[in-house]
Structures are given as C-alpha cells and as structure tokens.
Coordinates of C-alpha atoms and ligand atoms in Angstrom, one line a residue:
X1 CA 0.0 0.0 0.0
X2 CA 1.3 3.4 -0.6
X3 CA 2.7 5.5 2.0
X4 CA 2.1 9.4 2.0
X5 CA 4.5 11.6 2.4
X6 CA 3.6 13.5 5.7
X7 CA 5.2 17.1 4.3
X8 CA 2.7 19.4 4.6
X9 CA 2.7 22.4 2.3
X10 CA 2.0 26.1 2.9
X11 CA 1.4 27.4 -0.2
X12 CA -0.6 24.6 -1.9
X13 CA -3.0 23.0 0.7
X14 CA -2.8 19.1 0.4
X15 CA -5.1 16.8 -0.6
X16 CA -7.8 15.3 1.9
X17 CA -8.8 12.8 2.8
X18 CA -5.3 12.1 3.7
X19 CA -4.7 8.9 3.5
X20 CA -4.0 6.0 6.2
X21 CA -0.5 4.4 6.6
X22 CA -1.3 0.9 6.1
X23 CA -3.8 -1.5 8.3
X24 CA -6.0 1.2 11.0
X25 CA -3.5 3.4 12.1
X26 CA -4.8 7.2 11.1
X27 CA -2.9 9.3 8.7
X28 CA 0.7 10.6 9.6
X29 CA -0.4 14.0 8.4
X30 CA -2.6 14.7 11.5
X31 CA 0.6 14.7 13.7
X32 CA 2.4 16.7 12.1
X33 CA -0.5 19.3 11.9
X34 CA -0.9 19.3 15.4
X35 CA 2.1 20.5 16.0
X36 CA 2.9 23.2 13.0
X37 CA -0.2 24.2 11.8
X38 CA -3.5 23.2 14.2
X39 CA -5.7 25.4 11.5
X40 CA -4.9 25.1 7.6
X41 CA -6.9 24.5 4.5
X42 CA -6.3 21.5 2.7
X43 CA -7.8 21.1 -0.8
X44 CA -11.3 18.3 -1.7
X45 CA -12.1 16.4 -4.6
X46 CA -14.0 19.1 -5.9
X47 CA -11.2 22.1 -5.5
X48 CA -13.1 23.6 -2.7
X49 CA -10.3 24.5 0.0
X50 CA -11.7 24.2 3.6
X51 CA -10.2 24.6 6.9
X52 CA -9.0 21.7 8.7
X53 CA -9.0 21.7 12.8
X54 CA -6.8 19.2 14.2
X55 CA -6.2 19.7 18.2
X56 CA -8.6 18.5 20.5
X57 CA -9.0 22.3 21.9
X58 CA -10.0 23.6 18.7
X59 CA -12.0 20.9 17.3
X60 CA -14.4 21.3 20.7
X61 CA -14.8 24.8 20.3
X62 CA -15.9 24.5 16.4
X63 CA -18.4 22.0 17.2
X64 CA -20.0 23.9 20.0
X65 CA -20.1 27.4 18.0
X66 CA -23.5 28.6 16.9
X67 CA -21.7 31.2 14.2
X68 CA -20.9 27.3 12.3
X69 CA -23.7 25.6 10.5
X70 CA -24.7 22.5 9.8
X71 CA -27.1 23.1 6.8
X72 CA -25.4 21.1 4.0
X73 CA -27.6 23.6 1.1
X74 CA -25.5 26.7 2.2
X75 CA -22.5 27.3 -0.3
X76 CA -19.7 26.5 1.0
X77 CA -20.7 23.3 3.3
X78 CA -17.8 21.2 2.5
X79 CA -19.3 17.3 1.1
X80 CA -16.3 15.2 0.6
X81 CA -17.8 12.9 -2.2
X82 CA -19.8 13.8 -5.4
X83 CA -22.7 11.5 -3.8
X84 CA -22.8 13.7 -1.3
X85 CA -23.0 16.8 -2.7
X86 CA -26.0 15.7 -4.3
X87 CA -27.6 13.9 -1.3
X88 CA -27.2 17.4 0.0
X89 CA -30.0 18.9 -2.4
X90 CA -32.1 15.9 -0.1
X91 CA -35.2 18.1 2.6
X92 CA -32.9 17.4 5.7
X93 CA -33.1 15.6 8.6
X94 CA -32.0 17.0 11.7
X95 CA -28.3 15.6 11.1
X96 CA -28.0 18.5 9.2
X97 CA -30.0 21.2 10.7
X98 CA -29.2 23.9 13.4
X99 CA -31.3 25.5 16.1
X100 CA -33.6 25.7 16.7
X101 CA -34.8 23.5 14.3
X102 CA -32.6 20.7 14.8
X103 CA -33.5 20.4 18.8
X104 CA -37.5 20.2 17.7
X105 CA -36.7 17.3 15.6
X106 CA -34.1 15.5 17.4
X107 CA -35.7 15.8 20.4
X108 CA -39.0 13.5 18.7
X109 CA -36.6 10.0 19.0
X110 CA -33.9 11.2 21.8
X111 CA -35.5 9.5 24.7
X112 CA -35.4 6.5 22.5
X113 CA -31.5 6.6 22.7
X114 CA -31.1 7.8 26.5
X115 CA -29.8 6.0 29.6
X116 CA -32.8 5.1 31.3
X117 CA -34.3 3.5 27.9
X118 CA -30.8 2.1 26.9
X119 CA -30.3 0.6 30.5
X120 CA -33.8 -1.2 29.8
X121 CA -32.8 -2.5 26.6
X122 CA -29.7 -4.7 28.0
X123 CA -31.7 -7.6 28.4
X124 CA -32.4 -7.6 24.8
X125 CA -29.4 -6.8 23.8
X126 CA -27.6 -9.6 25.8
X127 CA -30.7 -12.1 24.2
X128 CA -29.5 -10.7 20.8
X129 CA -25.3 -11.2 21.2
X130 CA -26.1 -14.8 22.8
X131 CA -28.5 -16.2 20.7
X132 CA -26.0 -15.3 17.5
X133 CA -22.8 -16.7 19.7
X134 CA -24.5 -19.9 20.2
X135 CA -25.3 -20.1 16.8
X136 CA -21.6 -20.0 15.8
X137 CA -20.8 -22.0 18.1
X138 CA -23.1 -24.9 17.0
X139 CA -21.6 -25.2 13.7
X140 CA -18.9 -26.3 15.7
X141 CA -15.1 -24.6 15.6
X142 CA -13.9 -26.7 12.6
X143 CA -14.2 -24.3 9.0
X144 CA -13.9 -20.9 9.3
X145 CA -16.4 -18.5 9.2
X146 CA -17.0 -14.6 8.3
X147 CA -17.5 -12.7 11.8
X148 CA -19.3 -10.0 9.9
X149 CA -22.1 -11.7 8.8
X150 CA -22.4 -14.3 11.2
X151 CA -22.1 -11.6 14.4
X152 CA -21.4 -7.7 13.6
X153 CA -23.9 -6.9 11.1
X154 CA -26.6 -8.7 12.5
X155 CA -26.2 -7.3 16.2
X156 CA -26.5 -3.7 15.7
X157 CA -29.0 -4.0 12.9
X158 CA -31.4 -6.6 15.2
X159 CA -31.6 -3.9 17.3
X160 CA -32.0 -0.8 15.7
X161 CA -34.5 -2.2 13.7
X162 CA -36.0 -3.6 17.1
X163 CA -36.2 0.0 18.6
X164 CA -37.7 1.3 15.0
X165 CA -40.5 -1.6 14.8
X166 CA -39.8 -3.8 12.1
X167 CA -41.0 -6.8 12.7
X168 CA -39.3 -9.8 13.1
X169 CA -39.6 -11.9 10.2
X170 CA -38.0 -8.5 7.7
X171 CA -34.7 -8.7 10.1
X172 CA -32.7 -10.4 7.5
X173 CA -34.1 -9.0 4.6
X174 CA -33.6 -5.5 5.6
X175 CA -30.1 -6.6 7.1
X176 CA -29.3 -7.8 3.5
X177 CA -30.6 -4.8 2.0
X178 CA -28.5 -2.1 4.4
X179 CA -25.4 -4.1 3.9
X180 CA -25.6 -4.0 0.4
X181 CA -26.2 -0.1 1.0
X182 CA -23.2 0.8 2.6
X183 CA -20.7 -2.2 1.5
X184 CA -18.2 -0.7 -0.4
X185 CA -18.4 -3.8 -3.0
X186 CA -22.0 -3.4 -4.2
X187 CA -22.1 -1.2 -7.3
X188 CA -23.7 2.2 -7.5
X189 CA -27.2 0.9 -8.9
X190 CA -27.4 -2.5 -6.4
X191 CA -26.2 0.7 -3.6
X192 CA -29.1 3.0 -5.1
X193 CA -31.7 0.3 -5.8
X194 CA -31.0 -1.2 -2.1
X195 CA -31.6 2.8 -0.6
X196 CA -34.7 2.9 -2.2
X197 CA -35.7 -0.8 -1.1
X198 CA -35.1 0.7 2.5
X199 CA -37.0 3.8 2.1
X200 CA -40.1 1.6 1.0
X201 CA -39.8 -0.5 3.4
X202 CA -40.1 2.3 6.0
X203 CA -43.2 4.3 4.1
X204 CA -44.8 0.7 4.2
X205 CA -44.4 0.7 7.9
X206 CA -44.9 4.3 9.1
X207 CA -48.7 4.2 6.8
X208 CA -49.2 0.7 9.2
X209 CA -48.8 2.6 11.9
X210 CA -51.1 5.2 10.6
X211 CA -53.5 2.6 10.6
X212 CA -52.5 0.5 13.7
X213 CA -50.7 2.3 16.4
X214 CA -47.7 1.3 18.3
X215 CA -45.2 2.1 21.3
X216 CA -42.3 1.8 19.0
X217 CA -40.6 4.4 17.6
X218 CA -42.1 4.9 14.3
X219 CA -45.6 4.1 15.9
X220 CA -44.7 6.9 18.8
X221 CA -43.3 9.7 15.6
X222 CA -46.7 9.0 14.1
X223 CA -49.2 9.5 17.3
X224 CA -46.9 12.4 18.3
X225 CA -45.9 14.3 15.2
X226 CA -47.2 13.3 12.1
X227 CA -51.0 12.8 13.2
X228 CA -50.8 16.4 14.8
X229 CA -49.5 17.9 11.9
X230 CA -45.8 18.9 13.2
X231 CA -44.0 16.8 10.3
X232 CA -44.9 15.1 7.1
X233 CA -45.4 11.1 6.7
X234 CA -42.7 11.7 4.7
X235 CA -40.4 13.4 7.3
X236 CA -41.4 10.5 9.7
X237 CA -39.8 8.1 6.9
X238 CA -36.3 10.3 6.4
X239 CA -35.9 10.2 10.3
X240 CA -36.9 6.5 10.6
X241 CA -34.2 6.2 7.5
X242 CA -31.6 8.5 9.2
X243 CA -31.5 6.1 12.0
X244 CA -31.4 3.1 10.5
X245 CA -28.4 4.1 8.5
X246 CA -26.5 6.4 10.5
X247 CA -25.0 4.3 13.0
X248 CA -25.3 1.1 11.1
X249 CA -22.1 0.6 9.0
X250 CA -19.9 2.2 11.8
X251 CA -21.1 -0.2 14.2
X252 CA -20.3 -3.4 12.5
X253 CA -16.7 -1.5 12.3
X254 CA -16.2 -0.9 15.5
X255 CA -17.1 -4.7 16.4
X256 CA -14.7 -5.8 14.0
X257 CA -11.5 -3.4 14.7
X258 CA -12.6 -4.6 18.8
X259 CA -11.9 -7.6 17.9
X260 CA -8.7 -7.4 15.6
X261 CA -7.2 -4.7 18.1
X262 CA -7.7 -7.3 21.2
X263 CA -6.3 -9.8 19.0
X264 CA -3.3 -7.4 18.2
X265 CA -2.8 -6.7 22.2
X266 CA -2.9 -10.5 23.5
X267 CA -2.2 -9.4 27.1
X268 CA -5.2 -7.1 27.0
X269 CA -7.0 -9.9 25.9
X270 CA -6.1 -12.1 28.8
X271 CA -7.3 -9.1 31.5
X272 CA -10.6 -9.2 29.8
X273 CA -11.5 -12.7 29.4
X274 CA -10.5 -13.0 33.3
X275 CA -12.4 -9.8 34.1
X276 CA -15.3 -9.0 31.5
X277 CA -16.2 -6.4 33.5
X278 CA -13.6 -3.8 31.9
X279 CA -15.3 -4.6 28.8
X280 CA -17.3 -0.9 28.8
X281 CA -13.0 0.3 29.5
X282 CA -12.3 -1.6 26.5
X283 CA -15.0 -0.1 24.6
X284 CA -14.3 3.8 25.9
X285 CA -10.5 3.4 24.9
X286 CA -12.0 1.3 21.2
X287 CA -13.9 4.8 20.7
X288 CA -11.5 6.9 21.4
X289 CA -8.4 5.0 19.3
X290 CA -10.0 4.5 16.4
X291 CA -12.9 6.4 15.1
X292 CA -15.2 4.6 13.0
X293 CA -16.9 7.8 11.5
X294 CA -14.2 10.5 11.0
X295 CA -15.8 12.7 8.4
X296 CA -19.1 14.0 9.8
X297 CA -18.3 16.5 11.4
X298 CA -17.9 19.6 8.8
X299 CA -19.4 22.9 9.3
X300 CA -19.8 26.2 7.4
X301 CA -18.6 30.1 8.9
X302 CA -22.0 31.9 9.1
X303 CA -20.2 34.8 9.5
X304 CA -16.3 35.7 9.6
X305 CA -14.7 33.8 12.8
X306 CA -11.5 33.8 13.7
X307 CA -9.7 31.1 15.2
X308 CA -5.6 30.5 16.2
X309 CA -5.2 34.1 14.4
X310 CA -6.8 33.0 10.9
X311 CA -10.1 34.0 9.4
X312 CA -12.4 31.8 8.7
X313 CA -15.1 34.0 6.3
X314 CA -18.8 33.7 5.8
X315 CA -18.9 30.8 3.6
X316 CA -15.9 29.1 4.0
X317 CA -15.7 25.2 5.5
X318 CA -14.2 23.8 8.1
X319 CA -13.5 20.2 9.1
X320 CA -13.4 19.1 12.4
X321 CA -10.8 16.0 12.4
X322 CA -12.2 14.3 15.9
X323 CA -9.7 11.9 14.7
X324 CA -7.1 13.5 15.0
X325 CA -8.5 15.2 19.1
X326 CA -8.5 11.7 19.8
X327 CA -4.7 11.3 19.5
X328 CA -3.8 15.0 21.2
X329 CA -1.4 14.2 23.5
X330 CA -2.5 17.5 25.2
X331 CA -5.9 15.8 26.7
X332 CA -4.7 11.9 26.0
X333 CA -0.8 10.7 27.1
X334 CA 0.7 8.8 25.0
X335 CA -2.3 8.9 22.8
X336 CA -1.0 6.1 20.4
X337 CA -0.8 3.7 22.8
X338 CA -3.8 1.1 23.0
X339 CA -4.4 0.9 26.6
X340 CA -7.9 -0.2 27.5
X341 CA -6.2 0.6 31.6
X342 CA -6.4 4.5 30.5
X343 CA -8.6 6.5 32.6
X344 CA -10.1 9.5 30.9
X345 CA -13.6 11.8 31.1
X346 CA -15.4 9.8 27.9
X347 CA -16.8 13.3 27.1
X348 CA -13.5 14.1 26.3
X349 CA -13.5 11.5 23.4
X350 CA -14.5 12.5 20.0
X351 CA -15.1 9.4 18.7
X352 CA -19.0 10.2 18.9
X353 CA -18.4 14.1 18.1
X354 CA -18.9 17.0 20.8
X355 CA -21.6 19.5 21.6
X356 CA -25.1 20.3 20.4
X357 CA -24.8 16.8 16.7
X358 CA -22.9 14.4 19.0
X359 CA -24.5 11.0 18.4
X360 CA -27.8 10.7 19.4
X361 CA -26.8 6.7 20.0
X362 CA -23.7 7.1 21.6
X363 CA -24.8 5.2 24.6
X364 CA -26.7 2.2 22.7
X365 CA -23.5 2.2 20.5
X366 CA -21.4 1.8 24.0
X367 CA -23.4 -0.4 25.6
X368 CA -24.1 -2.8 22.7
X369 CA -20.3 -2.7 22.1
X370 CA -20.4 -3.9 26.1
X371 CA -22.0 -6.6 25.7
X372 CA -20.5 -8.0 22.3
X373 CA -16.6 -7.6 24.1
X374 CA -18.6 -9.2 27.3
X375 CA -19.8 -11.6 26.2
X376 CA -17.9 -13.1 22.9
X377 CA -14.7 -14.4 24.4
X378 CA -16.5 -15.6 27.1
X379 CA -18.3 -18.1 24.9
X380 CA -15.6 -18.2 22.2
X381 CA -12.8 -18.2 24.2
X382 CA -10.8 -19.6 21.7
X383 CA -11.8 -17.3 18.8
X384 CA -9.0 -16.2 16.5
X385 CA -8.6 -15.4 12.9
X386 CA -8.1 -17.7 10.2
X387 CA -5.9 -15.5 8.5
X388 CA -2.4 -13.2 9.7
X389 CA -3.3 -10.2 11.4
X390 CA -1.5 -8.2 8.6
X391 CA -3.9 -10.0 5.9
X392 CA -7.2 -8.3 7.4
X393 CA -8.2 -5.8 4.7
X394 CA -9.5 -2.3 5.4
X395 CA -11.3 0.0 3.5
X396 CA -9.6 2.1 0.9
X397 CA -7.2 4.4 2.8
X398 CA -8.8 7.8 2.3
X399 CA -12.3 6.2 3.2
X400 CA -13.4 5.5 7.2
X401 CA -11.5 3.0 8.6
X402 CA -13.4 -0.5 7.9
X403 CA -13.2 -4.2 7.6
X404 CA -16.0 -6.1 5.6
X405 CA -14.8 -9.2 6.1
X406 CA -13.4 -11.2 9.4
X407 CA -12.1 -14.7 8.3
X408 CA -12.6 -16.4 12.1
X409 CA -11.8 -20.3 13.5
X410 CA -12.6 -20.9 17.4
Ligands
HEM1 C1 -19.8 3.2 17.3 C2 -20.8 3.7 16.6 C3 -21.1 5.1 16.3 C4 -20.2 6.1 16.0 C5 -18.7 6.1 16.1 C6 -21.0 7.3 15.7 C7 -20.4 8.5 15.4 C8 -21.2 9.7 15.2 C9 -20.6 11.0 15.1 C10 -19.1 11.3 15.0 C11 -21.6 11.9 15.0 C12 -21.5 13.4 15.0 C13 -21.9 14.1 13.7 C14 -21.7 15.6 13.7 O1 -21.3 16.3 14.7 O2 -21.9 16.2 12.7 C15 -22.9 11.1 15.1 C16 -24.1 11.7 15.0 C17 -25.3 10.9 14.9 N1 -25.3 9.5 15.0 FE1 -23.9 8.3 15.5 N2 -22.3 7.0 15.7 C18 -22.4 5.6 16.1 C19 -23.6 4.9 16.2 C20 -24.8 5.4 15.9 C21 -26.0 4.6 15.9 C22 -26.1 3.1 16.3 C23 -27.1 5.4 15.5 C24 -28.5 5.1 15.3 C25 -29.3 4.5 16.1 C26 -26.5 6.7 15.3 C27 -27.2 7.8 14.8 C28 -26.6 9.1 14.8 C29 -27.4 10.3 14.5 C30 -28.9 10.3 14.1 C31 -26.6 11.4 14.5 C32 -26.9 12.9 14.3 C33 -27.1 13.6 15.6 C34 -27.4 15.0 15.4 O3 -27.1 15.6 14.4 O4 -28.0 15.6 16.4 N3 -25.1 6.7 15.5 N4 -22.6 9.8 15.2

C-alpha cells in the first residue's frame, strides 16, 4: 500500500482525505499538523479548500459554535464525495440542521437513545449477542467462518431495527438490503436500488402505523408528530431512514476493529476474558483509538470567525478531524498507545463528536459494544482469525476506517 509523504505544504494545501498508513493506524499528516499548523486548508475532490482543525482544543470549540452551520444547502458546506454533494439537495433531517430546528426534531426520538431507555434494553441486547454466539458456536469450531455476517452486522442491525418496529420476520431482509447499501463492494445501482428498497420499506411501515398504532418508535413519531401535523409522513420516513443508517455501518466496524485490536494486544485480551467487567473500558478506549466515523463532522462560517489568528469567512468550510483530538497528547498521554487501563472523562473522546450533533446513539453504541466484548470471548474463548493479522483488509485508505470481512476459526 502506498505510503504518504507527511510534508505538509503552505502554499498549496494538500489533498484530503489524507490517506491512512497501512492497516488502521490514522494518517501521519494529523501529527504533524498538530504540531505546526493546528488550522490550515487542505484542498477536496471538488477544488473547494476548507479549513481543517486538528487539536482537540479547537476541534471542541468548532463543534460547540452557533456562528458554524450544519445546513449542508448553504454554499460552501464542505461534502467530501460527489454523492454527497448531491444527497445534499435531499429536505434534511435534523443531522444536518441547526437550532432551533434541529432540537424540535431530534428531540421527537432522543428518549429512544437515553440512559434510562438504553439501561432497559440490556436484556435484549444480551438475548441478541447470545442467541447469535451460540449459533456460531453450533456449527462447531472446525471451518472458518465470516464474523461480519455471522455476528457484527446482525447485532446492531437486530436492534435498531428492534427499537424502529420492524418486525421480526424483515430482520434479515432488511439486514441484507442495508449491507448491500453501505458495502463498499456493491455497485452504484445495487447501492441506489438497495436505498430505495429501504426507504419503501419504512413508508410501508410508518402508513401501518397510521393505521395501527404502536409504542415503538415509528408508531410513537406517528401518534406524536405526524398525526398532529408537526412533520410530514414523509419526514417521519427520512428520520426513521436516518436512524437506520447512520450508525449502522460504523457499528459493525467498531465490532470488527474490537476484535482485531484485542487480537493485536494479546495481554489485553487475557485481562478481559479474566475480568469481562472492563469490557465498557475496552469499549471507551476502542472509541477513542479508532474512530469509525471521522468525516461527519464539517461545518460552514455563518459569519467571519477567527480562530488561532486566521479567518475563517462567511462561507468558508471547516472540518473538524475528531480523529485527529482523539490522539492530542495534550488531553490523551501517549495517545498512540492502545491501553484499554487508561482512565479519561469519555466526554472528552470525540469518537461520537462534541456538543449540540454528537450522536444521538452514543450510549446504545457503548453499551451494545459492552456486551459484544462481554460476552464473545466468554463463549468463544478460543476465537482467533483464520488468516495473519496483517492480511485483514480495510477500506480504501482515504475512506473510514473499515473491515468487511473477518475470516474467524474458534
Ligand atoms: C460506534 C458507533 C457510532 C459512532 C462512532 C458514531 C459517530 C457519530 C458522530 C461522530 C456523530 C456526529 C456528527 C456531527 O457532529 O456532525 C454522530 C451523530 C449521529 N449519530 Fe452516530 N455513531 C455511532 C452509532 C450510531 C447509531 C447506532 C445510530 C442510530 C441509532 C447513530 C445515529 C446518529 C445520528 C442520528 C446522529 C446525528 C445527531 C445530530 O445531528 O443531532 N449513531 N454519530
């Protein structure tokens, strides 16, 4: 794999994405921009020249200032792919709106994702990771078998789709048709044909629960929004949509780098099958070491800002590299040390964002990440990949950091 040189030029901004070293390890240009240059442009596919923040300081006070906007129609947003720049055009959900429309709407499905209601879903959850797990293990430990389809897609999507209301005989259909949506091997049309498959699906569902109400969450947007009038069928559909995908692709990610990373620290491994009580450690060091979703948080100036001495004018972009805040040695020693020991505030990680768009899942991401790291050594103890460590193969360098396939033998 090509390595990047990590010279960063004044005059010319570089190229971004940068791109990643080899295997997970984050690009050598973030370094280097901590130290020299925490606020520079750097140059996107189409010309545009944003900003790019790189120290944890900075980064937090971006995402927390109201004079930066979300909205992805204003010029200037900066969309990193040409897909995106169209999916821009899209009515938004509140992913991409600011106040005080983005509280109205986010705050429809947020007691969905909090504590209390994540705390009550454990059981589930739990019911969810075991029932897969001894499924595995039934087919007994001789061939080996793909961890991602057998274990991290269907986790996170059981229970999303769970918490939305699908019922239980679509699980695997809709699983099928989601990972065809977001793996990078499907082409553009099976990728476009599988959105729209989704989108039906959820119009289908949110008009049943027109007809026949619900507790769940599409049944509760539909008795609480859309019958009074506050939002379209239609906006009921994008936000059942947004939350389907948003998390989906990352979290089958983040199962599988757990897994490769504990593999690549086998004494780490050893404290947490003998205490699987430090699996929610594990999981707060996972989020902050590697981050599964590194490009969503972009924002446009409003106004003229300044920040570290440059300005930033009305229109211009800036990219928040949580990434790159994740390994600032200023808030994290040693920050590219895996260490699931570390102690550290988790609000401090920016694995899930900061401020008023940090994930609205961040603790049913955590906690189903608990349980997975909880519970699958425990009943695979002996679960290892059936190929070398340096054969697992990641995404495309520039892209998030991913793994769509996880050769295993137990
Ligand atoms: C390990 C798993 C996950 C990671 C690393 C992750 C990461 C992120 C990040 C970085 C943001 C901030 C975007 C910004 O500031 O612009 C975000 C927002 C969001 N995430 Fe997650 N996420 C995860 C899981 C999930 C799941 C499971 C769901 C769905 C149930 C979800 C739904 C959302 C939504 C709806 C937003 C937008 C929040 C807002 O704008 O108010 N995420 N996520």
């Amino acid at each position: 794999m090509a390595t990047k040189s990590a010279s960063v030029k004044t005059t010319s901004p570089p190229d971004f994405p940068f791109a990643r070293p080899s295997g997970a390890e984050p690009a050598i240009e973030y370094a280097k921009l901590r130290e020299e240059q925490p606020i520079s442009r750097v140059k996107l596919w189409d010309g545009s020249e944003p900003y790019l923040v790189v120290n944890h300081k900075d980064i937090t006070q971006v995402l927390t200032d109201s004079r930066l906007s979300k909205q992805r129609q204003r010029a200037g947003f900066p969309e990193m792919t040409p897909g995106g720049k169209e999916a821009a055009k899209n009515k938004p959900t509140f992913v991409d709106m600011d106040p005080p429309d983005h509280e109205r709407q986010r705050s429809m499905v947020e007691s969905y994702f909090s504590k209390t209601s994540v705390d009550a879903m454990r059981p589930k959850i739990q019911k969810t990771v075991d029932t897969l797990l001894d499924q595995i293990a039934a087919k007994g430990s001789g061939a080996p078998l793909d961890l991602v389809e057998k274990f991290s897609l269907p986790v996170p999507s059981f229970i999303i789709y769970g918490i939305l209301g699908v019922p239980l005989h679509d699980l695997d259909f809709l699983t099928q048709q989601a990972a065809i949506r977001s793996n990078g091997s499907a082409t553009a049309t099976e990728a476009s044909q599988a959105n729209s498959v989704l989108l039906d699906y959820l119009a289908s569902l949110v008009d049943k629960r027109v007809q026949h109400p619900e507790e769940d969450l599409i049944g509760t947007l539909v008795k609480e929004q859309v019958k009074p009038g506050h939002i379209t069928k239609d906006d009921a559909v994008q936000i059942a949509f947004l939350l389907l995908v948003a998390g989906n692709a990352t979290m089958v990610n983040m199962i599988n780098l757990g897994v490769v990373t504990l593999l690549q620290h086998p004494k780490q491994l050893q404290d947490l099958k003998s205490d699987p009580s430090l699996a929610r450690k594990f999981v707060e060091e996972l989020c902050r070491f590697h981050q599964g979703s590194a490009m969503a948080t972009r924002r446009v100036a409003t106004c003229d800002v300044t920040y570290g001495g440059k300005v930033i004018k009305a229109g211009e972009g800036i990219i928040a590299a949580c990434q790159s805040g994740n390994r600032d040695s200023a808030v994290f020693p040693k920050p590219d040390e895996f260490n699931l020991h570390r102690t550290f505030d988790p609000k401090d990680s920016l694995g899930f964002g900061y401020g008023a768009h940090r994930c609205i899942a961040e603790e049913l991401a955590k906690t189903e990440l608990e349980i997975v790291f909880a519970t699958l050594f425990q009943k695979l103890p002996n679960l290892t990949l059936a190929i070398p460590l340096d054969e697992v193969e990641y995404s495309p360098p520039t892209k998030d950091i991913g793994i769509a396939q996880l050769p295993v033998i137990f």
